[in-house]
Amino acid sequence: MVTDRQETTHAVEAASVMKLLSARPRLLALGEPTHGEDTLLDLRNELFRQLVEQEGYRTIAIESDCIRGLIVDDYVTSGTGTLDEVMEHGFSHGWGASAANRELVRWMRAHNDGRSAPEQLRFAGFDGPLEITGAASPRQALTALHGYLSSRVDAGLLPCTAETLDRLLGADDRWTEPAAMMDPTRSVGKSAEANELRLLADDLVALLDEQTPHLIAATSREDRDRARLYGRTATGLLLYHSWMADTGPSRMTRLVGLRDRMMADNLLAVAERGPALVHAHNGHLQREKSTMRMSGRPLEWWSAGALVSAHLGEEYAFLATALGTIRHQGVDTPAPDTVEGLLYALPEDRYVVDARRLATALGDTRPAPRVSPWFGYAPLDPAHLADSDGLVFVKDVPRS
């Protein structure tokens, strides 16, 4: 049984979350243990709404394509496009089909209506243009970066022309070949053209940095921030494709690590803009190493949350979400000797848990790790209970 319950569990609301923290963090991250459940996303929406209105958070960043996310940001800040268009084109991983994500975007647009730019709520995708099955062509990021620089600096400083980039990039389907994830010989990531593009991308990013004083005077911060986003996305994608073409034993470990490094870079850029709320899978936001099995092999790497925490220290806070059941996926009542089982025995349907106080209360009686019968749900690791700043517990997750 959970002891000191009055001190350990609280209602799921902004005030309860902030009581767990010594000060308002620059990045406040909420994880989830499974994807695609609108019950969890509805809870996220309500908690984030309260944190925006009561604590002054000004950006919401989610685990979605950072380039596509610009479409959502344009809509919520200026009304560009329609809600239907934004949901179709502004999200990766199929997240645009979620009713809860649609409601989040609708609310953000309504919140911003009539507010000045400094008071507006911003949206950001912080994942790379990556899917489990592959990666996007670097064309969009590279050509956007080149276009930004070519219109603002002397042509003689550019390492190449737009025509050279186009020739080296070739057809986009070379980069998005679905078979390349499982068969590195199908990837173009180590071709002569790809290697030359990596050098050119590095040159373009260096030029962007070198010209910072001029660009501050000549362009808006918004345009500069987008150019930096294009630069880190282009270099990140080209490195990711290079490792997709690698045949060594560390290939998959590097790929999952590179993805989270790209996430971390995007989150650090978001943090420069001001206080932000972050939502993604627990495995991308936790402070300890992330683990998974792929093709029967164990993988271990540092998550985006671990990397950001190393940079920001107490300016980064992480709440993991844990749950009791997802019966429509075969995840039934947790065993009583697990963390989830202990929390499931409490009467409330959902609450915020002081994770460190709970770990102290449990003492040396470490709960057993829960084993999920479904690959799409990742239970808590009881050994790292105190590594999060708190838990959000949801007793039952019905079918969306």
Coordinates of N, CA and C in Angstrom, one line a residue, residues 32-249:
E32 N 4.4 9.8 -22.0 CA 3.3 8.8 -22.0 C 3.9 7.5 -22.3
P33 N 3.3 6.4 -21.7 CA 3.9 5.1 -21.9 C 3.4 4.3 -23.1
T34 N 2.5 4.9 -23.9 CA 2.0 4.3 -25.1 C 1.5 5.4 -26.0
H35 N 1.4 5.2 -27.3 CA 0.9 6.2 -28.2 C -0.5 5.9 -28.7
G36 N -1.2 6.9 -29.1 CA -2.4 6.7 -29.8 C -3.7 6.6 -29.0
E37 N -3.6 7.0 -27.7 CA -4.7 6.9 -26.8 C -5.2 8.3 -26.5
D38 N -6.4 8.7 -27.0 CA -6.9 10.0 -26.8 C -7.2 10.3 -25.3
T39 N -7.4 9.3 -24.5 CA -7.6 9.5 -23.1 C -6.4 10.2 -22.5
L40 N -5.2 9.7 -22.8 CA -4.0 10.4 -22.3 C -3.7 11.7 -22.9
L41 N -4.1 11.9 -24.2 CA -3.9 13.2 -24.9 C -4.9 14.2 -24.4
D42 N -6.1 13.8 -24.0 CA -7.1 14.7 -23.5 C -6.6 15.2 -22.1
L43 N -6.0 14.3 -21.3 CA -5.5 14.7 -20.0 C -4.3 15.7 -20.3
R44 N -3.4 15.4 -21.2 CA -2.4 16.4 -21.6 C -2.9 17.7 -21.9
N45 N -4.0 17.8 -22.8 CA -4.5 19.0 -23.2 C -5.0 19.9 -22.0
E46 N -5.7 19.2 -21.1 CA -6.3 20.0 -20.0 C -5.1 20.5 -19.1
L47 N -4.1 19.6 -18.8 CA -3.0 20.0 -17.9 C -2.2 21.1 -18.6
F48 N -1.9 21.0 -19.9 CA -1.2 22.0 -20.6 C -1.9 23.3 -20.6
R49 N -3.3 23.3 -20.8 CA -4.1 24.5 -20.8 C -3.9 25.2 -19.5
Q50 N -4.0 24.5 -18.4 CA -3.8 25.1 -17.1 C -2.4 25.7 -16.9
L51 N -1.4 25.0 -17.4 CA 0.0 25.5 -17.2 C 0.2 26.7 -18.0
V52 N -0.4 26.8 -19.2 CA -0.3 28.0 -20.0 C -1.0 29.2 -19.3
E53 N -2.2 29.0 -18.9 CA -3.0 30.0 -18.3 C -2.5 30.5 -16.9
Q54 N -2.0 29.5 -16.1 CA -1.6 29.8 -14.7 C -0.2 30.1 -14.5
E55 N 0.7 29.4 -15.4 CA 2.1 29.5 -15.1 C 2.9 30.2 -16.3
G56 N 2.2 30.6 -17.3 CA 2.9 31.5 -18.3 C 3.7 30.7 -19.3
Y57 N 3.4 29.4 -19.5 CA 4.2 28.7 -20.6 C 3.7 29.2 -21.9
R58 N 4.7 29.3 -22.9 CA 4.4 30.0 -24.2 C 4.7 29.1 -25.4
T59 N 5.1 27.9 -25.2 CA 5.3 27.0 -26.4 C 4.8 25.6 -25.9
I60 N 4.1 24.9 -26.9 CA 3.8 23.5 -26.7 C 4.5 22.7 -27.8
A61 N 5.4 21.8 -27.4 CA 6.2 21.0 -28.3 C 5.8 19.5 -28.2
I62 N 5.6 18.9 -29.3 CA 5.2 17.5 -29.2 C 6.1 16.6 -30.2
E63 N 6.0 15.3 -30.0 CA 6.9 14.4 -30.7 C 6.3 14.2 -32.2
S64 N 6.6 15.2 -33.0 CA 6.2 15.2 -34.4 C 7.3 15.9 -35.2
D65 N 7.2 15.8 -36.5 CA 8.2 16.3 -37.4 C 8.4 17.8 -37.2
C66 N 9.6 18.2 -37.0 CA 9.9 19.6 -36.7 C 9.6 20.5 -37.9
I67 N 9.8 20.0 -39.1 CA 9.6 20.9 -40.3 C 8.1 21.0 -40.5
R68 N 7.4 19.9 -40.4 CA 5.9 20.0 -40.6 C 5.3 20.8 -39.5
G69 N 5.9 20.8 -38.3 CA 5.3 21.6 -37.2 C 5.3 23.1 -37.5
L70 N 6.1 23.6 -38.5 CA 6.0 25.0 -38.8 C 4.6 25.3 -39.4
I71 N 4.0 24.3 -40.1 CA 2.6 24.6 -40.6 C 1.6 24.8 -39.5
V72 N 1.8 24.0 -38.4 CA 0.9 24.1 -37.3 C 1.1 25.5 -36.6
D73 N 2.4 25.8 -36.4 CA 2.7 27.1 -35.8 C 2.2 28.3 -36.6
D74 N 2.3 28.3 -37.9 CA 1.7 29.3 -38.7 C 0.2 29.5 -38.5
Y75 N -0.4 28.3 -38.4 CA -1.9 28.3 -38.2 C -2.3 28.9 -36.8
V76 N -1.6 28.4 -35.8 CA -2.1 28.9 -34.4 C -1.7 30.3 -34.2
T77 N -0.7 30.8 -34.8 CA -0.3 32.2 -34.6 C -0.9 33.2 -35.6
S78 N -1.2 32.8 -36.8 CA -1.7 33.8 -37.8 C -2.9 33.3 -38.5
G79 N -3.4 32.0 -38.3 CA -4.6 31.5 -39.0 C -4.3 31.1 -40.4
T80 N -3.0 30.9 -40.7 CA -2.7 30.5 -42.1 C -3.2 29.1 -42.4
G81 N -4.0 28.9 -43.5 CA -4.6 27.6 -43.8 C -5.8 27.4 -43.1
T82 N -6.3 26.1 -43.2 CA -7.5 25.7 -42.5 C -7.1 24.6 -41.5
L83 N -8.0 24.4 -40.5 CA -7.7 23.4 -39.5 C -7.6 22.0 -40.2
D84 N -8.4 21.7 -41.2 CA -8.3 20.4 -41.8 C -7.0 20.2 -42.5
E85 N -6.5 21.3 -43.2 CA -5.2 21.3 -43.9 C -4.1 21.1 -42.9
V86 N -4.2 21.8 -41.8 CA -3.1 21.7 -40.8 C -3.0 20.3 -40.2
M87 N -4.1 19.7 -39.9 CA -4.1 18.4 -39.3 C -3.6 17.3 -40.4
E88 N -3.8 17.6 -41.6 CA -3.4 16.6 -42.7 C -1.9 16.8 -42.9
H89 N -1.4 18.0 -43.0 CA 0.0 18.2 -43.4 C 0.9 18.6 -42.3
G90 N 0.4 19.0 -41.1 CA 1.3 19.5 -40.1 C 1.9 18.6 -39.1
F91 N 1.5 17.3 -39.2 CA 1.9 16.3 -38.3 C 2.5 15.1 -39.0
S92 N 3.4 14.4 -38.3 CA 4.0 13.1 -38.7 C 3.4 12.0 -37.9
H93 N 3.8 10.8 -38.1 CA 3.4 9.6 -37.4 C 1.9 9.3 -37.3
G94 N 1.1 10.0 -38.2 CA -0.3 9.8 -38.1 C -1.0 10.6 -37.0
W95 N -0.2 11.5 -36.3 CA -0.8 12.2 -35.2 C -2.0 13.1 -35.6
G96 N -2.0 13.5 -36.9 CA -3.0 14.5 -37.3 C -4.4 13.9 -37.3
A97 N -4.5 12.6 -37.2 CA -5.8 11.9 -37.2 C -6.4 11.9 -35.8
S98 N -5.7 12.3 -34.8 CA -6.2 12.2 -33.4 C -7.1 13.4 -33.1
A99 N -8.3 13.0 -32.6 CA -9.3 14.0 -32.2 C -8.7 14.9 -31.1
A100 N -7.9 14.4 -30.2 CA -7.3 15.2 -29.1 C -6.3 16.2 -29.7
N101 N -5.5 15.7 -30.6 CA -4.5 16.7 -31.2 C -5.2 17.8 -32.0
R102 N -6.3 17.4 -32.6 CA -7.1 18.4 -33.3 C -7.7 19.5 -32.3
E103 N -8.1 19.0 -31.2 CA -8.7 19.9 -30.2 C -7.5 20.8 -29.6
L104 N -6.3 20.2 -29.5 CA -5.2 21.0 -29.0 C -4.9 22.2 -30.0
V105 N -4.9 21.9 -31.3 CA -4.6 22.9 -32.3 C -5.7 24.0 -32.3
R106 N -7.0 23.5 -32.2 CA -8.1 24.4 -32.3 C -8.1 25.3 -31.1
W107 N -7.8 24.8 -29.9 CA -7.7 25.6 -28.7 C -6.6 26.6 -28.8
M108 N -5.4 26.2 -29.3 CA -4.3 27.1 -29.4 C -4.6 28.3 -30.3
R109 N -5.3 28.0 -31.4 CA -5.7 29.1 -32.3 C -6.7 30.0 -31.6
A110 N -7.6 29.5 -30.9 CA -8.6 30.3 -30.2 C -7.9 31.2 -29.1
H111 N -7.0 30.5 -28.4 CA -6.2 31.2 -27.3 C -5.5 32.4 -27.9
N112 N -4.9 32.3 -29.1 CA -4.1 33.3 -29.7 C -4.9 34.4 -30.3
D113 N -6.1 34.2 -30.6 CA -6.9 35.2 -31.4 C -7.0 36.5 -30.6
G114 N -6.5 37.6 -31.3 CA -6.6 38.9 -30.6 C -5.4 39.2 -29.8
R115 N -4.4 38.3 -29.6 CA -3.3 38.5 -28.7 C -2.1 39.0 -29.6
S116 N -1.3 39.9 -29.0 CA -0.1 40.3 -29.7 C 0.9 39.2 -29.8
A117 N 1.9 39.3 -30.8 CA 2.8 38.2 -31.0 C 3.6 37.8 -29.8
P118 N 4.1 38.7 -28.9 CA 4.8 38.3 -27.7 C 3.9 37.5 -26.7
E119 N 2.6 37.7 -26.8 CA 1.7 37.0 -25.9 C 1.2 35.7 -26.4
Q120 N 1.5 35.4 -27.7 CA 0.9 34.2 -28.3 C 1.6 32.9 -27.9
L121 N 0.8 31.9 -27.9 CA 1.2 30.5 -27.6 C 1.7 29.9 -28.9
R122 N 2.9 29.4 -28.9 CA 3.6 28.8 -30.1 C 3.5 27.3 -30.1
F123 N 3.6 26.7 -31.3 CA 3.6 25.2 -31.4 C 5.0 24.8 -32.0
A124 N 5.5 23.7 -31.6 CA 6.7 23.1 -32.2 C 6.6 21.6 -32.3
G125 N 7.0 21.1 -33.4 CA 7.3 19.6 -33.5 C 8.8 19.5 -33.2
F126 N 9.2 18.6 -32.4 CA 10.6 18.5 -32.0 C 11.3 17.2 -32.5
D127 N 10.5 16.3 -33.1 CA 11.1 15.1 -33.7 C 11.8 15.5 -35.1
G128 N 12.7 14.7 -35.5 CA 13.2 14.9 -36.9 C 12.2 14.4 -37.9
P129 N 12.4 14.7 -39.2 CA 11.6 14.2 -40.2 C 11.8 12.7 -40.4
L130 N 11.5 11.9 -39.4 CA 11.9 10.5 -39.3 C 10.6 9.7 -38.9
E131 N 10.6 8.5 -39.5 CA 9.6 7.5 -39.1 C 10.3 6.2 -38.7
I132 N 9.7 5.3 -38.1 CA 10.3 4.0 -37.7 C 10.8 3.3 -38.9
T133 N 10.1 3.5 -40.1 CA 10.5 2.8 -41.3 C 11.5 3.5 -42.1
G134 N 11.9 4.7 -41.8 CA 12.9 5.4 -42.6 C 13.0 6.9 -42.3
A135 N 13.6 7.6 -43.2 CA 13.9 9.0 -43.0 C 13.6 9.8 -44.3
A136 N 13.2 11.1 -44.1 CA 12.9 11.9 -45.2 C 14.1 12.3 -46.0
S137 N 13.9 12.7 -47.2 CA 15.0 13.3 -48.0 C 15.4 14.6 -47.4
P138 N 16.7 14.9 -47.4 CA 17.2 16.2 -46.8 C 16.9 17.4 -47.7
R139 N 16.2 17.2 -48.8 CA 16.0 18.2 -49.8 C 15.3 19.5 -49.2
Q140 N 14.2 19.3 -48.5 CA 13.4 20.5 -48.0 C 14.3 21.3 -47.1
A141 N 15.0 20.7 -46.1 CA 15.8 21.4 -45.2 C 17.0 22.1 -45.9
L142 N 17.7 21.4 -46.7 CA 18.9 21.9 -47.4 C 18.5 23.1 -48.3
T143 N 17.5 22.9 -49.1 CA 17.2 24.0 -50.1 C 16.6 25.2 -49.4
A144 N 15.9 25.0 -48.3 CA 15.4 26.1 -47.5 C 16.5 26.9 -46.9
L145 N 17.5 26.2 -46.3 CA 18.7 26.9 -45.7 C 19.5 27.6 -46.8
H146 N 19.7 27.0 -48.0 CA 20.4 27.6 -49.1 C 19.7 28.9 -49.6
G147 N 18.3 28.7 -49.7 CA 17.5 29.9 -50.1 C 17.6 31.0 -49.2
Y148 N 17.6 30.8 -47.9 CA 17.7 31.8 -46.9 C 19.0 32.6 -47.0
L149 N 20.1 31.8 -47.1 CA 21.4 32.5 -47.2 C 21.6 33.2 -48.5
S150 N 21.2 32.6 -49.6 CA 21.5 33.1 -51.0 C 20.8 34.5 -51.2
S151 N 19.7 34.7 -50.4 CA 19.0 36.0 -50.6 C 19.6 37.1 -49.6
R152 N 20.5 36.7 -48.8 CA 21.0 37.6 -47.7 C 22.5 37.8 -47.6
V153 N 23.3 36.9 -48.3 CA 24.7 37.1 -48.2 C 25.3 37.1 -49.6
D154 N 26.5 37.5 -49.8 CA 27.2 37.5 -51.1 C 27.3 36.1 -51.7
A155 N 26.9 36.0 -52.9 CA 26.9 34.7 -53.6 C 28.2 34.0 -53.6
G156 N 29.3 34.8 -53.6 CA 30.7 34.2 -53.5 C 31.0 33.5 -52.3
L157 N 30.2 33.7 -51.2 CA 30.4 33.0 -49.9 C 29.8 31.7 -49.8
L158 N 28.8 31.4 -50.7 CA 28.1 30.2 -50.7 C 28.9 29.1 -51.2
P159 N 28.9 27.9 -50.6 CA 29.7 26.8 -51.1 C 29.3 26.1 -52.4
C160 N 28.0 26.4 -52.8 CA 27.5 25.8 -54.0 C 26.3 26.5 -54.5
T161 N 25.8 26.2 -55.6 CA 24.5 26.8 -56.2 C 23.4 25.9 -55.8
A162 N 22.2 26.4 -56.0 CA 21.0 25.6 -55.8 C 20.9 24.5 -56.8
E163 N 21.4 24.7 -58.0 CA 21.4 23.7 -59.1 C 22.3 22.5 -58.7
T164 N 23.5 22.8 -58.0 CA 24.4 21.7 -57.5 C 23.7 20.9 -56.5
L165 N 23.0 21.5 -55.5 CA 22.2 20.8 -54.5 C 21.2 19.9 -55.2
D166 N 20.5 20.4 -56.1 CA 19.4 19.6 -56.8 C 20.0 18.4 -57.5
R167 N 21.2 18.6 -58.2 CA 21.8 17.5 -58.9 C 22.3 16.4 -57.9
L168 N 22.9 16.8 -56.8 CA 23.4 15.9 -55.8 C 22.3 15.1 -55.1
L169 N 21.2 15.8 -54.8 CA 20.1 15.2 -54.1 C 19.4 14.2 -55.0
G170 N 19.2 14.4 -56.3 CA 18.6 13.5 -57.1 C 17.1 13.3 -56.8
A171 N 16.5 12.2 -57.1 CA 15.1 11.9 -56.8 C 14.9 11.6 -55.3
D172 N 13.9 12.2 -54.8 CA 13.6 12.0 -53.3 C 13.4 10.5 -53.0
D173 N 12.8 9.7 -53.9 CA 12.5 8.4 -53.5 C 13.8 7.5 -53.3
R174 N 15.0 8.0 -53.7 CA 16.2 7.4 -53.4 C 16.5 7.4 -51.9
W175 N 16.1 8.5 -51.3 CA 16.3 8.7 -49.8 C 15.3 8.0 -49.0
T176 N 14.1 7.9 -49.5 CA 13.0 7.4 -48.7 C 12.7 5.9 -49.0
E177 N 13.6 5.2 -49.6 CA 13.5 3.8 -50.0 C 13.1 3.0 -48.7
P178 N 11.9 2.4 -48.6 CA 11.4 1.8 -47.4 C 12.3 0.6 -47.0
A179 N 12.9 -0.1 -48.0 CA 13.7 -1.3 -47.6 C 15.0 -0.9 -46.9
A180 N 15.4 0.4 -47.0 CA 16.7 0.7 -46.5 C 16.9 0.6 -44.9
M181 N 15.7 0.7 -44.2 CA 15.8 0.5 -42.8 C 16.3 -0.8 -42.4
M182 N 15.9 -1.9 -43.0 CA 16.3 -3.2 -42.7 C 17.5 -3.7 -43.5
D183 N 17.7 -3.1 -44.7 CA 18.8 -3.5 -45.6 C 19.7 -2.3 -45.9
P184 N 20.8 -2.2 -45.2 CA 21.6 -1.0 -45.4 C 22.2 -0.8 -46.9
T185 N 22.2 -1.9 -47.6 CA 22.7 -1.8 -49.0 C 21.7 -1.0 -49.9
R186 N 20.5 -0.9 -49.4 CA 19.5 -0.1 -50.2 C 19.5 1.4 -49.9
S187 N 20.3 1.8 -49.0 CA 20.4 3.2 -48.6 C 21.4 3.9 -49.4
V188 N 21.2 5.2 -49.7 CA 22.1 6.1 -50.5 C 23.0 6.9 -49.5
G189 N 22.9 6.6 -48.2 CA 23.5 7.5 -47.2 C 25.0 7.6 -47.3
K190 N 25.7 6.6 -47.9 CA 27.2 6.7 -48.0 C 27.6 6.8 -49.5
S191 N 26.7 7.2 -50.3 CA 27.1 7.4 -51.7 C 28.0 8.7 -51.8
A192 N 28.7 8.8 -53.0 CA 29.6 9.9 -53.2 C 28.7 11.2 -53.1
E193 N 27.5 11.2 -53.7 CA 26.7 12.4 -53.6 C 26.3 12.8 -52.2
A194 N 25.9 11.7 -51.4 CA 25.6 12.0 -50.0 C 26.7 12.6 -49.2
N195 N 27.9 12.0 -49.4 CA 29.1 12.5 -48.7 C 29.4 14.0 -49.1
E196 N 29.2 14.3 -50.4 CA 29.4 15.7 -50.8 C 28.4 16.6 -50.2
L197 N 27.1 16.1 -50.1 CA 26.1 16.9 -49.5 C 26.4 17.2 -48.0
R198 N 26.9 16.2 -47.3 CA 27.3 16.4 -45.9 C 28.3 17.6 -45.7
L199 N 29.3 17.6 -46.6 CA 30.2 18.7 -46.5 C 29.6 20.0 -46.8
L200 N 28.7 20.0 -47.9 CA 28.1 21.3 -48.2 C 27.1 21.8 -47.1
A201 N 26.4 20.8 -46.5 CA 25.5 21.2 -45.4 C 26.3 21.8 -44.2
D202 N 27.5 21.2 -43.9 CA 28.3 21.7 -42.8 C 28.8 23.1 -43.2
D203 N 29.1 23.3 -44.5 CA 29.6 24.7 -44.9 C 28.4 25.7 -44.8
L204 N 27.3 25.3 -45.2 CA 26.1 26.2 -45.1 C 25.8 26.6 -43.7
V205 N 25.8 25.6 -42.8 CA 25.6 25.9 -41.3 C 26.7 26.8 -40.8
A206 N 27.9 26.5 -41.2 CA 29.0 27.4 -40.7 C 28.8 28.8 -41.2
L207 N 28.4 29.0 -42.4 CA 28.2 30.3 -43.0 C 27.1 31.0 -42.3
L208 N 26.0 30.3 -41.9 CA 24.9 30.8 -41.2 C 25.4 31.4 -39.8
D209 N 26.3 30.7 -39.1 CA 26.9 31.1 -37.9 C 27.8 32.3 -38.1
E210 N 28.6 32.3 -39.1 CA 29.6 33.3 -39.4 C 28.9 34.7 -39.6
Q211 N 27.7 34.6 -40.2 CA 27.0 35.8 -40.7 C 26.0 36.3 -39.6
T212 N 26.1 35.8 -38.4 CA 25.1 36.1 -37.4 C 24.9 37.6 -37.2
P213 N 26.0 38.4 -37.0 CA 25.7 39.8 -36.8 C 25.0 40.5 -37.9
H214 N 25.3 40.1 -39.2 CA 24.6 40.7 -40.3 C 23.2 40.2 -40.4
L215 N 23.0 38.9 -40.1 CA 21.6 38.4 -40.2 C 20.7 38.9 -39.1
I216 N 21.3 39.3 -37.9 CA 20.4 39.9 -36.9 C 19.9 41.2 -37.3
A217 N 20.8 42.0 -38.0 CA 20.4 43.3 -38.5 C 19.4 43.2 -39.7
A218 N 19.6 42.1 -40.5 CA 18.9 42.1 -41.8 C 17.6 41.3 -41.8
T219 N 17.4 40.4 -40.8 CA 16.2 39.6 -40.9 C 15.6 39.4 -39.5
S220 N 14.4 38.9 -39.4 CA 13.7 38.8 -38.1 C 14.3 37.6 -37.3
R221 N 14.1 37.6 -36.0 CA 14.5 36.4 -35.3 C 13.7 35.1 -35.7
E222 N 12.5 35.3 -36.1 CA 11.7 34.2 -36.6 C 12.4 33.5 -37.8
D223 N 12.8 34.4 -38.8 CA 13.5 33.8 -40.0 C 14.8 33.2 -39.6
R224 N 15.5 33.8 -38.7 CA 16.8 33.2 -38.3 C 16.6 31.9 -37.5
D225 N 15.6 31.8 -36.7 CA 15.3 30.6 -36.0 C 15.0 29.5 -36.9
R226 N 14.2 29.8 -38.0 CA 13.8 28.8 -38.9 C 15.0 28.3 -39.8
A227 N 15.9 29.3 -40.1 CA 17.1 28.9 -40.8 C 18.0 27.9 -40.0
R228 N 18.1 28.2 -38.7 CA 18.9 27.3 -37.8 C 18.2 25.9 -37.7
L229 N 16.9 25.9 -37.7 CA 16.1 24.6 -37.7 C 16.4 23.9 -39.0
Y230 N 16.4 24.6 -40.1 CA 16.7 23.9 -41.4 C 18.2 23.3 -41.4
G231 N 19.1 24.1 -40.8 CA 20.5 23.7 -40.8 C 20.7 22.4 -39.9
R232 N 20.1 22.4 -38.7 CA 20.4 21.2 -37.9 C 19.6 20.0 -38.4
T233 N 18.5 20.3 -39.1 CA 17.7 19.2 -39.6 C 18.4 18.6 -40.8
A234 N 19.0 19.4 -41.7 CA 19.8 18.9 -42.9 C 21.0 18.1 -42.4
T235 N 21.8 18.6 -41.5 CA 22.9 17.9 -41.1 C 22.5 16.6 -40.3
G236 N 21.5 16.7 -39.5 CA 21.0 15.5 -38.8 C 20.5 14.4 -39.7
L237 N 19.7 14.8 -40.7 CA 19.2 13.8 -41.7 C 20.3 13.2 -42.5
L238 N 21.3 14.0 -42.9 CA 22.4 13.4 -43.7 C 23.2 12.4 -42.9
L239 N 23.5 12.7 -41.6 CA 24.2 11.8 -40.7 C 23.3 10.6 -40.5
Y240 N 22.0 10.7 -40.3 CA 21.1 9.6 -40.1 C 21.2 8.7 -41.3
H241 N 21.1 9.3 -42.5 CA 21.1 8.4 -43.7 C 22.5 7.7 -43.8
S242 N 23.5 8.4 -43.4 CA 24.9 7.7 -43.5 C 24.9 6.5 -42.6
W243 N 24.3 6.6 -41.4 CA 24.2 5.4 -40.6 C 23.2 4.4 -41.0
M244 N 22.2 4.8 -41.8 CA 21.3 3.8 -42.4 C 22.0 2.9 -43.4
A245 N 23.1 3.5 -44.0 CA 23.9 2.7 -45.0 C 25.0 1.9 -44.3
D246 N 25.2 2.0 -43.0 CA 26.3 1.3 -42.3 C 25.9 -0.1 -42.1
T247 N 26.9 -1.0 -42.2 CA 26.7 -2.4 -42.1 C 27.3 -3.0 -40.8
G248 N 27.8 -2.1 -39.9 CA 28.4 -2.6 -38.7 C 27.4 -2.9 -37.6
P249 N 27.8 -3.5 -36.5 CA 26.9 -4.0 -35.4 C 26.3 -2.8 -34.6

